[in-house]
Amino acid sequence: MSAMLIHNYLHISKAPDSMLVKLEAHKIDSSPYGINKQRRSKIARNSKTQRKTGKSLIRERQRSITEALYSYIDSGCLENALHLFEDMEKSDTFTWNIIIRGLTDTELFHEAIKFYYQMQCEGVRADYFTYNFVIKACGRVSFLEGQKMHSKLFKIGLDWDIYICNSLISMYAKLGYIGFAENVFEDMPIRDLVSWNAMISGYVSVGESNSSLILFRKMQAFHIKADKFSFISTLQACSMEFSLSFGKEIHCQAIKGGLESDPMVQSSLLSMYCKCGRINNAERLFSIISLKNIVHWNAMVGGYSVNSLPLQSFACFIKMQEGDDNLNPDSITVINFLPSCAQLKSLLMGKSFHGYAIKRGFLPHLVLETALVDMYGEFGELKMAECIFDHMTEKNEISSNAMIAAYVKNDWYREALRLFKNLCENPLRLDTFTISSILPVYAESASLMEGKQIQCHITKLGFNSNIIISNSLIYMYAKSGDLDTAREIFDKMMVKDVVSWNVIIMAYAIHGFGKISIDLFSEMTKNENIEPNGSTFVSLLLACSISGLVNEGWEYFNSMKQHYDIDPGIEHYGCMIDLIGRTGNLHQAKKYIEEMPLVPTARIWGSLLTASRNNKNIEFAEYAGKHILLLKHDNTGCYLLLCNMYADAGRWEDVERIKTFMKKERLGKTIGQSTVEINSKYYGFINQDKSHGESSLIDEVLDILLRQIGEDIYVYSKNRFRPDNVVEKREKLPERHSVRLAIAFGLISTTVGKSILVRKNVRMCEGCHNAAKGISKVTNREIIVGDPKVFHHFRDGQCSCADYW
């Protein structure tokens, strides 16, 4: 209707001009005698008035069109606005700004930038407002476009303008180039509150939460009063840093500033308390909020999920739809509740929420689709996760990180590396979370060389000082067998959080240096004053278990609740079963399992089974194995261990029973493989491997070594083979196991005195363990062998595991 009115107005307003001109022309031409001076003067005055009237009408018409254009943009009718803009005879800067703003507001960022370039081509001069709109668009398009715009501003002298600089800070932060944002911020001659807020939120957006908190302190030192946006960003940083004390301080400042009733501040406070593990504080705050909106409820639904309280999350989800609030769940509600579905181990519930999202028309939705990928990854439904990921209309770094994390969690390392390499070639910029997600893949796949290459890439990207990346690097090197490099990275970290300490404690634990882990724990709690969490005690108890520090293990286990108010979880109890098993008191271990407050899992029974094997007790092994069979656990190692114990005891019917069960459950035996790195290249071996080019030399060296350590090649558990198969099976005895072949090849391929690092994908057998001890003594070399659980450091005929693994 507006377009029709404008169309009619334009056509009607032209009529008086044309008719008047024709009429005057007719009057002049009709007089054969000409026109006298007085008459000519009057006509001239009328003509001047008519020209003024025409210009006024044009200006009025232009103003009406501009107002209509503005109205279209504000009402979201962008297509109508573009049609009207195209019909305009001449457009000024203000008109172009309206269109560019409309395109930016509707997230048509590429089109907004194209219109800017078209504006320049038509000779229309851009002003201050134009650049603000275009900078916003560049922040969602590419770093290159942002740099072009920044260069333009520098040339025309607008790079110092406070509002332009604020826009540039936001642009660089959104693009992930926080260093450029810092440069703009530092070079500003004058800063206002928006400048500080843009920089604080910028740090949060790229995961540098600690820098955000430091900058907030600096802002207060300059006596700049924070507003609600300052508090919201800082509370997000507190959540990321798990800094409860800082968050409480912000809460107090919000109350003093009269912002405690602001819905956005309230929801940020709820989120902060929940993510810092203080769900009681969040519940108290939630109860005193008089007018609860969907954002408040969503914060609580998500808060319960974050704190692994899925039943409370579900109850909150139900309650928000009842009573006075009577709110319908939105897309954020679904996003926040999906983790609870995984915690409840209810795939059906997760699929139901997926269906609800489709029914309500929430999809496509970038964040929701990412949450679905994460949920299906937790359930091991990787085909479903891939389907959602592949059909996403828009992807970003977070969605890619979720898919990589799903692959890693389910041991699909090859697929994770493939996706990561695609990201490296894609315009999507790698962020800290992408790299921290992929680093464990290099650790688990024994690609130490490739891990070092990605560390070089991290240095080029400027992520050296990022705490998340540093923690992941420590983990990668520790799990790859390079403990020295892991410690070097840890020592060079300027700032360490609780995760940093947890990882380095774990690193020394899995390498069998439990006493160093204990020393690190003491330094962390006493010198650095960092409060440990549940993961800290998992690493610490693991150290005690692997190193046989029984008394210390009980002391730390008891201190969890007494001194730190931490309830032991299933992983803590698993470590204690390992610890009891080392003492050989299997009756105590069994009693401990029966009396523990948590339902025993396959991990718990597996610990008892391992203790039974090490103590050669078939009775307790059967007891543990029976429970593992009832749980139908898919870890083939437990079944093979029990199978071997039956074979050692000559119980062949039980061996066949276990094998039949494994075949029925489609649990195949993992092929043992060992790898050794020589001159930045990896060489793999399997049992009885003859495919290597140096096989003859390897066999010769291995035979010499076995004779030197006095090993009888026919001494190993012949009971495992039926009497009629002994001769046939002699060829498969341990002297040609993969780990021995890898050690022998490492010895002949490296300089004298250099340590040998071998990675094995399954547990090392007792025979190979004894052989490695002997070889380390006769060669005077350190031999490091890493299996899925621990790293064995063989020196001078001794092993760091003290022969218990």
PDB file of C-alpha atoms in Angstrom, residues 635-637 640 662 667-673 687 761-762:
ATOM      1  CA  ASN A 635      36.234 -54.163  26.548  1.00  0.00           C
ATOM      2  CA  THR A 636      37.807 -57.240  24.970  1.00  0.00           C
ATOM      3  CA  GLY A 637      40.852 -56.947  27.243  1.00  0.00           C
ATOM      4  CA  LEU A 640      41.022 -62.077  27.036  1.00  0.00           C
ATOM      5  CA  MET A 662      32.970 -62.964  22.526  1.00  0.00           C
ATOM      6  CA  LEU A 667      33.991 -58.747  20.248  1.00  0.00           C
ATOM      7  CA  GLY A 668      37.085 -59.326  18.167  1.00  0.00           C
ATOM      8  CA  LYS A 669      40.578 -59.591  19.542  1.00  0.00           C
ATOM      9  CA  THR A 670      42.625 -56.448  18.973  1.00  0.00           C
ATOM     10  CA  ILE A 671      45.720 -57.179  16.907  1.00  0.00           C
ATOM     11  CA  GLY A 672      48.748 -56.244  18.962  1.00  0.00           C
ATOM     12  CA  GLN A 673      50.924 -53.630  17.300  1.00  0.00           C
ATOM     13  CA  ASN A 687      53.594 -60.314  16.353  1.00  0.00           C
ATOM     14  CA  ASN A 761      48.203 -50.596  21.526  1.00  0.00           C
ATOM     15  CA  VAL A 762      47.488 -53.443  23.989  1.00  0.00           C
TER      16      VAL A 762
END
